[in-house]
PDB file of N, CA, C and O in Angstrom:
ATOM      1  N   MET A 994    -119.081  99.125 184.136  1.00 76.00           N
ATOM      2  CA  MET A 994    -120.368  98.472 184.094  1.00 76.00           C
ATOM      3  C   MET A 994    -121.396  99.372 184.784  1.00 76.00           C
ATOM      4  O   MET A 994    -121.071 100.083 185.714  1.00 76.00           O
ATOM      5  N   GLU A 995    -122.624  99.272 184.311  1.00 73.00           N
ATOM      6  CA  GLU A 995    -123.718 100.035 184.898  1.00 73.00           C
ATOM      7  C   GLU A 995    -124.846  99.102 185.310  1.00 73.00           C
ATOM      8  O   GLU A 995    -124.983  98.014 184.771  1.00 73.00           O
ATOM      9  N   SER A 996    -125.650  99.557 186.257  1.00 71.00           N
ATOM     10  CA  SER A 996    -126.795  98.782 186.715  1.00 71.00           C
ATOM     11  C   SER A 996    -127.826  99.728 187.313  1.00 71.00           C
ATOM     12  O   SER A 996    -127.468 100.759 187.895  1.00 71.00           O
ATOM     13  N   LYS A 997    -129.078  99.372 187.204  1.00 73.00           N
ATOM     14  CA  LYS A 997    -130.149 100.145 187.842  1.00 73.00           C
ATOM     15  C   LYS A 997    -129.977 100.125 189.360  1.00 73.00           C
ATOM     16  O   LYS A 997    -130.357 101.064 190.047  1.00 73.00           O
ATOM     17  N   ASP A 998    -129.403  99.047 189.888  1.00 74.00           N
ATOM     18  CA  ASP A 998    -129.189  98.921 191.335  1.00 74.00           C
ATOM     19  C   ASP A 998    -128.219  99.983 191.861  1.00 74.00           C
ATOM     20  O   ASP A 998    -128.315 100.408 193.005  1.00 74.00           O
ATOM     21  N   TRP A 999    -127.262 100.387 191.027  1.00 70.00           N
ATOM     22  CA  TRP A 999    -126.246 101.342 191.443  1.00 70.00           C
ATOM     23  C   TRP A 999    -126.613 102.769 191.088  1.00 70.00           C
ATOM     24  O   TRP A 999    -126.046 103.696 191.641  1.00 70.00           O
ATOM     25  N   ASN A1000    -127.485 102.953 190.133  1.00 77.00           N
ATOM     26  CA  ASN A1000    -127.892 104.275 189.658  1.00 77.00           C
ATOM     27  C   ASN A1000    -126.705 105.072 189.099  1.00 77.00           C
ATOM     28  O   ASN A1000    -126.749 106.289 189.024  1.00 77.00           O
ATOM     29  N   ASN A1001    -125.639 104.401 188.772  1.00 79.00           N
ATOM     30  CA  ASN A1001    -124.406 104.962 188.221  1.00 79.00           C
ATOM     31  C   ASN A1001    -123.601 103.806 187.648  1.00 79.00           C
ATOM     32  O   ASN A1001    -124.012 102.655 187.736  1.00 79.00           O
ATOM     33  N   CYS A1002    -122.412 104.143 187.163  1.00 90.00           N
ATOM     34  CA  CYS A1002    -121.503 103.049 186.827  1.00 90.00           C
ATOM     35  C   CYS A1002    -120.961 102.506 188.154  1.00 90.00           C
ATOM     36  O   CYS A1002    -121.020 103.171 189.186  1.00 90.00           O
ATOM     37  N   VAL A1003    -120.456 101.318 188.142  1.00 93.00           N
ATOM     38  CA  VAL A1003    -120.014 100.660 189.378  1.00 93.00           C
ATOM     39  C   VAL A1003    -118.872 101.426 190.045  1.00 93.00           C
ATOM     40  O   VAL A1003    -118.802 101.504 191.267  1.00 93.00           O
ATOM     41  N   PHE A1004    -117.990 102.015 189.259  1.00 92.00           N
ATOM     42  CA  PHE A1004    -116.878 102.772 189.844  1.00 92.00           C
ATOM     43  C   PHE A1004    -117.401 103.996 190.595  1.00 92.00           C
ATOM     44  O   PHE A1004    -117.030 104.237 191.751  1.00 92.00           O
ATOM     45  N   THR A1005    -118.283 104.765 189.960  1.00 92.00           N
ATOM     46  CA  THR A1005    -118.848 105.957 190.590  1.00 92.00           C
ATOM     47  C   THR A1005    -119.645 105.580 191.829  1.00 92.00           C
ATOM     48  O   THR A1005    -119.541 106.238 192.873  1.00 92.00           O
ATOM     49  N   TYR A1006    -120.427 104.538 191.742  1.00 94.00           N
ATOM     50  CA  TYR A1006    -121.209 104.065 192.888  1.00 94.00           C
ATOM     51  C   TYR A1006    -120.280 103.738 194.059  1.00 94.00           C
ATOM     52  O   TYR A1006    -120.518 104.150 195.203  1.00 94.00           O
ATOM     53  N   SER A1007    -119.220 103.009 193.789  1.00 94.00           N
ATOM     54  CA  SER A1007    -118.282 102.602 194.837  1.00 94.00           C
ATOM     55  C   SER A1007    -117.545 103.798 195.422  1.00 94.00           C
ATOM     56  O   SER A1007    -117.340 103.877 196.639  1.00 94.00           O
ATOM     57  N   LEU A1008    -117.151 104.729 194.579  1.00 94.00           N
ATOM     58  CA  LEU A1008    -116.460 105.928 195.038  1.00 94.00           C
ATOM     59  C   LEU A1008    -117.369 106.774 195.926  1.00 94.00           C
ATOM     60  O   LEU A1008    -116.972 107.227 197.004  1.00 94.00           O
ATOM     61  N   MET A1009    -118.595 106.973 195.496  1.00 94.00           N
ATOM     62  CA  MET A1009    -119.544 107.756 196.286  1.00 94.00           C
ATOM     63  C   MET A1009    -119.855 107.069 197.618  1.00 94.00           C
ATOM     64  O   MET A1009    -119.942 107.725 198.657  1.00 94.00           O
ATOM     65  N   ASP A1010    -120.000 105.754 197.591  1.00 93.00           N
ATOM     66  CA  ASP A1010    -120.251 104.981 198.804  1.00 93.00           C
ATOM     67  C   ASP A1010    -119.073 105.118 199.771  1.00 93.00           C
ATOM     68  O   ASP A1010    -119.257 105.301 200.973  1.00 93.00           O
ATOM     69  N   ALA A1011    -117.878 105.062 199.238  1.00 95.00           N
ATOM     70  CA  ALA A1011    -116.667 105.159 200.051  1.00 95.00           C
ATOM     71  C   ALA A1011    -116.583 106.487 200.779  1.00 95.00           C
ATOM     72  O   ALA A1011    -116.247 106.536 201.968  1.00 95.00           O
ATOM     73  N   LEU A1012    -116.897 107.564 200.076  1.00 95.00           N
ATOM     74  CA  LEU A1012    -116.766 108.902 200.662  1.00 95.00           C
ATOM     75  C   LEU A1012    -117.998 109.341 201.447  1.00 95.00           C
ATOM     76  O   LEU A1012    -117.882 109.823 202.565  1.00 95.00           O
ATOM     77  N   THR A1013    -119.169 109.145 200.875  1.00 93.00           N
ATOM     78  CA  THR A1013    -120.402 109.590 201.522  1.00 93.00           C
ATOM     79  C   THR A1013    -120.668 108.839 202.828  1.00 93.00           C
ATOM     80  O   THR A1013    -121.045 109.438 203.832  1.00 93.00           O
ATOM     81  N   ASN A1014    -120.463 107.552 202.798  1.00 92.00           N
ATOM     82  CA  ASN A1014    -120.734 106.724 203.976  1.00 92.00           C
ATOM     83  C   ASN A1014    -119.478 106.429 204.791  1.00 92.00           C
ATOM     84  O   ASN A1014    -119.522 105.628 205.713  1.00 92.00           O
ATOM     85  N   LYS A1015    -118.373 107.052 204.403  1.00 94.00           N
ATOM     86  CA  LYS A1015    -117.079 106.913 205.082  1.00 94.00           C
ATOM     87  C   LYS A1015    -116.627 105.464 205.221  1.00 94.00           C
ATOM     88  O   LYS A1015    -115.910 105.100 206.145  1.00 94.00           O
ATOM     89  N   LYS A1016    -117.032 104.637 204.278  1.00 94.00           N
ATOM     90  CA  LYS A1016    -116.664 103.226 204.314  1.00 94.00           C
ATOM     91  C   LYS A1016    -115.204 102.993 203.975  1.00 94.00           C
ATOM     92  O   LYS A1016    -114.661 101.939 204.257  1.00 94.00           O
ATOM     93  N   ALA A1017    -114.554 103.987 203.370  1.00 96.00           N
ATOM     94  CA  ALA A1017    -113.150 103.830 203.012  1.00 96.00           C
ATOM     95  C   ALA A1017    -112.210 104.128 204.181  1.00 96.00           C
ATOM     96  O   ALA A1017    -111.007 103.984 204.050  1.00 96.00           O
ATOM     97  N   ASP A1018    -112.744 104.536 205.309  1.00 96.00           N
ATOM     98  CA  ASP A1018    -111.905 104.762 206.490  1.00 96.00           C
ATOM     99  C   ASP A1018    -111.564 103.401 207.095  1.00 96.00           C
ATOM    100  O   ASP A1018    -112.074 103.003 208.139  1.00 96.00           O
ATOM    101  N   LEU A1019    -110.694 102.697 206.436  1.00 95.00           N
ATOM    102  CA  LEU A1019    -110.408 101.307 206.790  1.00 95.00           C
ATOM    103  C   LEU A1019    -109.712 101.155 208.139  1.00 95.00           C
ATOM    104  O   LEU A1019    -109.921 100.161 208.828  1.00 95.00           O
ATOM    105  N   ASN A1020    -108.921 102.138 208.533  1.00 95.00           N
ATOM    106  CA  ASN A1020    -108.230 102.028 209.829  1.00 95.00           C
ATOM    107  C   ASN A1020    -108.982 102.752 210.954  1.00 95.00           C
ATOM    108  O   ASN A1020    -108.497 102.841 212.073  1.00 95.00           O
ATOM    109  N   LYS A1021    -110.150 103.278 210.641  1.00 96.00           N
ATOM    110  CA  LYS A1021    -111.059 103.908 211.620  1.00 96.00           C
ATOM    111  C   LYS A1021    -110.412 105.069 212.389  1.00 96.00           C
ATOM    112  O   LYS A1021    -110.632 105.227 213.581  1.00 96.00           O
ATOM    113  N   ASP A1022    -109.626 105.909 211.678  1.00 96.00           N
ATOM    114  CA  ASP A1022    -109.007 107.066 212.326  1.00 96.00           C
ATOM    115  C   ASP A1022    -109.736 108.366 211.997  1.00 96.00           C
ATOM    116  O   ASP A1022    -109.240 109.456 212.280  1.00 96.00           O
ATOM    117  N   SER A1023    -110.898 108.271 211.376  1.00 95.00           N
ATOM    118  CA  SER A1023    -111.744 109.409 210.988  1.00 95.00           C
ATOM    119  C   SER A1023    -111.229 110.172 209.775  1.00 95.00           C
ATOM    120  O   SER A1023    -111.720 111.259 209.468  1.00 95.00           O
ATOM    121  N   PHE A1024    -110.224 109.631 209.089  1.00 95.00           N
ATOM    122  CA  PHE A1024    -109.705 110.223 207.870  1.00 95.00           C
ATOM    123  C   PHE A1024    -109.696 109.173 206.765  1.00 95.00           C
ATOM    124  O   PHE A1024    -109.470 107.996 207.041  1.00 95.00           O
ATOM    125  N   ILE A1025    -109.935 109.601 205.549  1.00 95.00           N
ATOM    126  CA  ILE A1025    -109.834 108.699 204.401  1.00 95.00           C
ATOM    127  C   ILE A1025    -108.638 109.158 203.585  1.00 95.00           C
ATOM    128  O   ILE A1025    -108.597 110.283 203.089  1.00 95.00           O
ATOM    129  N   ARG A1026    -107.673 108.295 203.470  1.00 92.00           N
ATOM    130  CA  ARG A1026    -106.456 108.580 202.705  1.00 92.00           C
ATOM    131  C   ARG A1026    -106.575 107.954 201.317  1.00 92.00           C
ATOM    132  O   ARG A1026    -107.398 107.073 201.090  1.00 92.00           O
ATOM    133  N   VAL A1027    -105.716 108.411 200.409  1.00 88.00           N
ATOM    134  CA  VAL A1027    -105.713 107.899 199.041  1.00 88.00           C
ATOM    135  C   VAL A1027    -105.583 106.376 199.044  1.00 88.00           C
ATOM    136  O   VAL A1027    -106.303 105.683 198.325  1.00 88.00           O
ATOM    137  N   SER A1028    -104.706 105.836 199.860  1.00 88.00           N
ATOM    138  CA  SER A1028    -104.496 104.377 199.889  1.00 88.00           C
ATOM    139  C   SER A1028    -105.754 103.631 200.339  1.00 88.00           C
ATOM    140  O   SER A1028    -106.082 102.577 199.798  1.00 88.00           O
ATOM    141  N   GLU A1029    -106.466 104.176 201.312  1.00 92.00           N
ATOM    142  CA  GLU A1029    -107.696 103.545 201.784  1.00 92.00           C
ATOM    143  C   GLU A1029    -108.784 103.622 200.718  1.00 92.00           C
ATOM    144  O   GLU A1029    -109.527 102.653 200.511  1.00 92.00           O
ATOM    145  N   LEU A1030    -108.885 104.767 200.073  1.00 91.00           N
ATOM    146  CA  LEU A1030    -109.878 104.944 199.017  1.00 91.00           C
ATOM    147  C   LEU A1030    -109.610 103.976 197.878  1.00 91.00           C
ATOM    148  O   LEU A1030    -110.528 103.319 197.376  1.00 91.00           O
ATOM    149  N   LYS A1031    -108.361 103.863 197.480  1.00 90.00           N
ATOM    150  CA  LYS A1031    -107.976 102.932 196.422  1.00 90.00           C
ATOM    151  C   LYS A1031    -108.357 101.505 196.798  1.00 90.00           C
ATOM    152  O   LYS A1031    -108.952 100.778 196.009  1.00 90.00           O
ATOM    153  N   GLN A1032    -108.020 101.105 198.011  1.00 91.00           N
ATOM    154  CA  GLN A1032    -108.304  99.735 198.454  1.00 91.00           C
ATOM    155  C   GLN A1032    -109.802  99.455 198.489  1.00 91.00           C
ATOM    156  O   GLN A1032    -110.275  98.450 197.971  1.00 91.00           O
ATOM    157  N   TYR A1033    -110.567 100.364 199.090  1.00 95.00           N
ATOM    158  CA  TYR A1033    -112.006 100.152 199.205  1.00 95.00           C
ATOM    159  C   TYR A1033    -112.676 100.094 197.837  1.00 95.00           C
ATOM    160  O   TYR A1033    -113.443  99.172 197.549  1.00 95.00           O
ATOM    161  N   VAL A1034    -112.396 101.085 196.993  1.00 94.00           N
ATOM    162  CA  VAL A1034    -113.046 101.149 195.680  1.00 94.00           C
ATOM    163  C   VAL A1034    -112.653  99.949 194.824  1.00 94.00           C
ATOM    164  O   VAL A1034    -113.507  99.336 194.184  1.00 94.00           O
ATOM    165  N   SER A1035    -111.389  99.590 194.832  1.00 93.00           N
ATOM    166  CA  SER A1035    -110.937  98.424 194.052  1.00 93.00           C
ATOM    167  C   SER A1035    -111.652  97.155 194.495  1.00 93.00           C
ATOM    168  O   SER A1035    -112.153  96.390 193.670  1.00 93.00           O
ATOM    169  N   ASP A1036    -111.696  96.944 195.802  1.00 95.00           N
ATOM    170  CA  ASP A1036    -112.353  95.742 196.341  1.00 95.00           C
ATOM    171  C   ASP A1036    -113.848  95.743 196.042  1.00 95.00           C
ATOM    172  O   ASP A1036    -114.422  94.713 195.665  1.00 95.00           O
ATOM    173  N   LYS A1037    -114.493  96.892 196.211  1.00 94.00           N
ATOM    174  CA  LYS A1037    -115.949  96.977 196.014  1.00 94.00           C
ATOM    175  C   LYS A1037    -116.324  96.765 194.551  1.00 94.00           C
ATOM    176  O   LYS A1037    -117.276  96.041 194.250  1.00 94.00           O
ATOM    177  N   VAL A1038    -115.576  97.377 193.632  1.00 95.00           N
ATOM    178  CA  VAL A1038    -115.846  97.203 192.202  1.00 95.00           C
ATOM    179  C   VAL A1038    -115.657  95.735 191.820  1.00 95.00           C
ATOM    180  O   VAL A1038    -116.488  95.155 191.119  1.00 95.00           O
ATOM    181  N   TYR A1039    -114.596  95.141 192.288  1.00 94.00           N
ATOM    182  CA  TYR A1039    -114.319  93.732 191.995  1.00 94.00           C
ATOM    183  C   TYR A1039    -115.456  92.848 192.532  1.00 94.00           C
ATOM    184  O   TYR A1039    -115.957  91.970 191.842  1.00 94.00           O
ATOM    185  N   GLU A1040    -115.885  93.124 193.755  1.00 94.00           N
ATOM    186  CA  GLU A1040    -116.966  92.349 194.388  1.00 94.00           C
ATOM    187  C   GLU A1040    -118.285  92.499 193.618  1.00 94.00           C
ATOM    188  O   GLU A1040    -118.952  91.502 193.307  1.00 94.00           O
ATOM    189  N   LEU A1041    -118.673  93.733 193.323  1.00 93.00           N
ATOM    190  CA  LEU A1041    -119.958  93.981 192.663  1.00 93.00           C
ATOM    191  C   LEU A1041    -120.016  93.450 191.233  1.00 93.00           C
ATOM    192  O   LEU A1041    -121.081  93.084 190.752  1.00 93.00           O
ATOM    193  N   THR A1042    -118.868  93.424 190.556  1.00 93.00           N
ATOM    194  CA  THR A1042    -118.844  92.938 189.171  1.00 93.00           C
ATOM    195  C   THR A1042    -118.405  91.476 189.089  1.00 93.00           C
ATOM    196  O   THR A1042    -118.242  90.957 187.985  1.00 93.00           O
ATOM    197  N   LYS A1043    -118.216  90.870 190.232  1.00 92.00           N
ATOM    198  CA  LYS A1043    -117.763  89.469 190.292  1.00 92.00           C
ATOM    199  C   LYS A1043    -116.475  89.276 189.487  1.00 92.00           C
ATOM    200  O   LYS A1043    -116.314  88.309 188.754  1.00 92.00           O
ATOM    201  N   GLY A1044    -115.563  90.250 189.627  1.00 92.00           N
ATOM    202  CA  GLY A1044    -114.257  90.164 189.002  1.00 92.00           C
ATOM    203  C   GLY A1044    -114.179  90.595 187.550  1.00 92.00           C
ATOM    204  O   GLY A1044    -113.120  90.518 186.938  1.00 92.00           O
ATOM    205  N   LYS A1045    -115.269  91.077 186.988  1.00 92.00           N
ATOM    206  CA  LYS A1045    -115.270  91.479 185.575  1.00 92.00           C
ATOM    207  C   LYS A1045    -114.666  92.865 185.359  1.00 92.00           C
ATOM    208  O   LYS A1045    -114.324  93.210 184.243  1.00 92.00           O
ATOM    209  N   GLN A1046    -114.570  93.655 186.412  1.00 89.00           N
ATOM    210  CA  GLN A1046    -113.997  94.990 186.293  1.00 89.00           C
ATOM    211  C   GLN A1046    -113.075  95.227 187.479  1.00 89.00           C
ATOM    212  O   GLN A1046    -113.436  94.934 188.624  1.00 89.00           O
ATOM    213  N   THR A1047    -111.891  95.755 187.203  1.00 85.00           N
ATOM    214  CA  THR A1047    -110.926  96.059 188.246  1.00 85.00           C
ATOM    215  C   THR A1047    -110.321  97.444 187.970  1.00 85.00           C
ATOM    216  O   THR A1047    -109.664  97.622 186.953  1.00 85.00           O
ATOM    217  N   PRO A1048    -110.534  98.412 188.857  1.00 83.00           N
ATOM    218  CA  PRO A1048    -109.956  99.735 188.636  1.00 83.00           C
ATOM    219  C   PRO A1048    -108.437  99.700 188.773  1.00 83.00           C
ATOM    220  O   PRO A1048    -107.888  98.862 189.485  1.00 83.00           O
ATOM    221  N   THR A1049    -107.774 100.643 188.125  1.00 80.00           N
ATOM    222  CA  THR A1049    -106.325 100.772 188.258  1.00 80.00           C
ATOM    223  C   THR A1049    -106.006 102.193 188.718  1.00 80.00           C
ATOM    224  O   THR A1049    -106.808 103.105 188.554  1.00 80.00           O
ATOM    225  N   LEU A1050    -104.835 102.365 189.299  1.00 74.00           N
ATOM    226  CA  LEU A1050    -104.418 103.653 189.806  1.00 74.00           C
ATOM    227  C   LEU A1050    -102.930 103.807 189.563  1.00 74.00           C
ATOM    228  O   LEU A1050    -102.173 102.844 189.741  1.00 74.00           O
ATOM    229  N   ARG A1051    -102.527 104.992 189.158  1.00 71.00           N
ATOM    230  CA  ARG A1051    -101.105 105.235 188.950  1.00 71.00           C
ATOM    231  C   ARG A1051    -100.360 105.141 190.275  1.00 71.00           C
ATOM    232  O   ARG A1051    -100.870 105.545 191.312  1.00 71.00           O
ATOM    233  N   LYS A1052     -99.154 104.639 190.254  1.00 68.00           N
ATOM    234  CA  LYS A1052     -98.348 104.510 191.476  1.00 68.00           C
ATOM    235  C   LYS A1052     -98.054 105.857 192.111  1.00 68.00           C
ATOM    236  O   LYS A1052     -97.936 105.953 193.327  1.00 68.00           O
ATOM    237  N   GLU A1053     -97.943 106.907 191.310  1.00 63.00           N
ATOM    238  CA  GLU A1053     -97.660 108.233 191.854  1.00 63.00           C
ATOM    239  C   GLU A1053     -98.737 108.657 192.854  1.00 63.00           C
ATOM    240  O   GLU A1053     -98.467 109.360 193.810  1.00 63.00           O
ATOM    241  N   ASN A1054     -99.953 108.250 192.616  1.00 59.00           N
ATOM    242  CA  ASN A1054    -101.051 108.640 193.499  1.00 59.00           C
ATOM    243  C   ASN A1054    -100.956 107.995 194.870  1.00 59.00           C
ATOM    244  O   ASN A1054    -101.441 108.552 195.844  1.00 59.00           O
ATOM    245  N   THR A1055    -100.381 106.832 194.956  1.00 60.00           N
ATOM    246  CA  THR A1055    -100.271 106.169 196.255  1.00 60.00           C
ATOM    247  C   THR A1055     -99.022 106.602 197.006  1.00 60.00           C
ATOM    248  O   THR A1055     -98.947 106.434 198.212  1.00 60.00           O
ATOM    249  N   THR A1056     -98.054 107.169 196.322  1.00 67.00           N
ATOM    250  CA  THR A1056     -96.859 107.677 196.985  1.00 67.00           C
ATOM    251  C   THR A1056     -97.221 108.868 197.859  1.00 67.00           C
ATOM    252  O   THR A1056     -96.714 109.026 198.963  1.00 67.00           O
ATOM    253  N   ASN A1057     -98.091 109.716 197.370  1.00 77.00           N
ATOM    254  CA  ASN A1057     -98.580 110.869 198.135  1.00 77.00           C
ATOM    255  C   ASN A1057     -99.891 110.470 198.804  1.00 77.00           C
ATOM    256  O   ASN A1057    -100.966 110.754 198.311  1.00 77.00           O
ATOM    257  N   ASP A1058     -99.793 109.835 199.928  1.00 83.00           N
ATOM    258  CA  ASP A1058    -100.954 109.266 200.606  1.00 83.00           C
ATOM    259  C   ASP A1058    -101.658 110.332 201.469  1.00 83.00           C
ATOM    260  O   ASP A1058    -101.731 110.236 202.670  1.00 83.00           O
ATOM    261  N   PHE A1059    -102.180 111.347 200.788  1.00 81.00           N
ATOM    262  CA  PHE A1059    -102.794 112.449 201.496  1.00 81.00           C
ATOM    263  C   PHE A1059    -104.228 112.130 201.896  1.00 81.00           C
ATOM    264  O   PHE A1059    -104.843 111.191 201.406  1.00 81.00           O
ATOM    265  N   ILE A1060    -104.766 112.928 202.792  1.00 87.00           N
ATOM    266  CA  ILE A1060    -106.138 112.774 203.260  1.00 87.00           C
ATOM    267  C   ILE A1060    -107.092 113.325 202.195  1.00 87.00           C
ATOM    268  O   ILE A1060    -106.911 114.429 201.712  1.00 87.00           O
ATOM    269  N   VAL A1061    -108.090 112.525 201.841  1.00 85.00           N
ATOM    270  CA  VAL A1061    -109.074 112.892 200.834  1.00 85.00           C
ATOM    271  C   VAL A1061    -110.338 113.432 201.487  1.00 85.00           C
ATOM    272  O   VAL A1061    -110.955 114.358 201.006  1.00 85.00           O
ATOM    273  N   HIS A1062    -110.719 112.836 202.589  1.00 74.00           N
ATOM    274  CA  HIS A1062    -111.985 113.211 203.245  1.00 74.00           C
ATOM    275  C   HIS A1062    -111.843 113.111 204.738  1.00 74.00           C
ATOM    276  O   HIS A1062    -111.223 112.285 205.275  1.00 74.00           O
TER     277      HIS A1062
END
């Protein structure tokens, strides 16, 4: 989904918000891991679209829970 409010699609907006503003650092350890990014972006997209869009992620990506940012 897209909106003028997001200036992007909702997924891109949420991803950029997660990394740029470090909002995906859910455990506050100064690192953003794949699992945190997945959780934040999934929740934010769901919230902004009122449940109309839900991102998915392959399980392989969460097995390697490396630092993204």
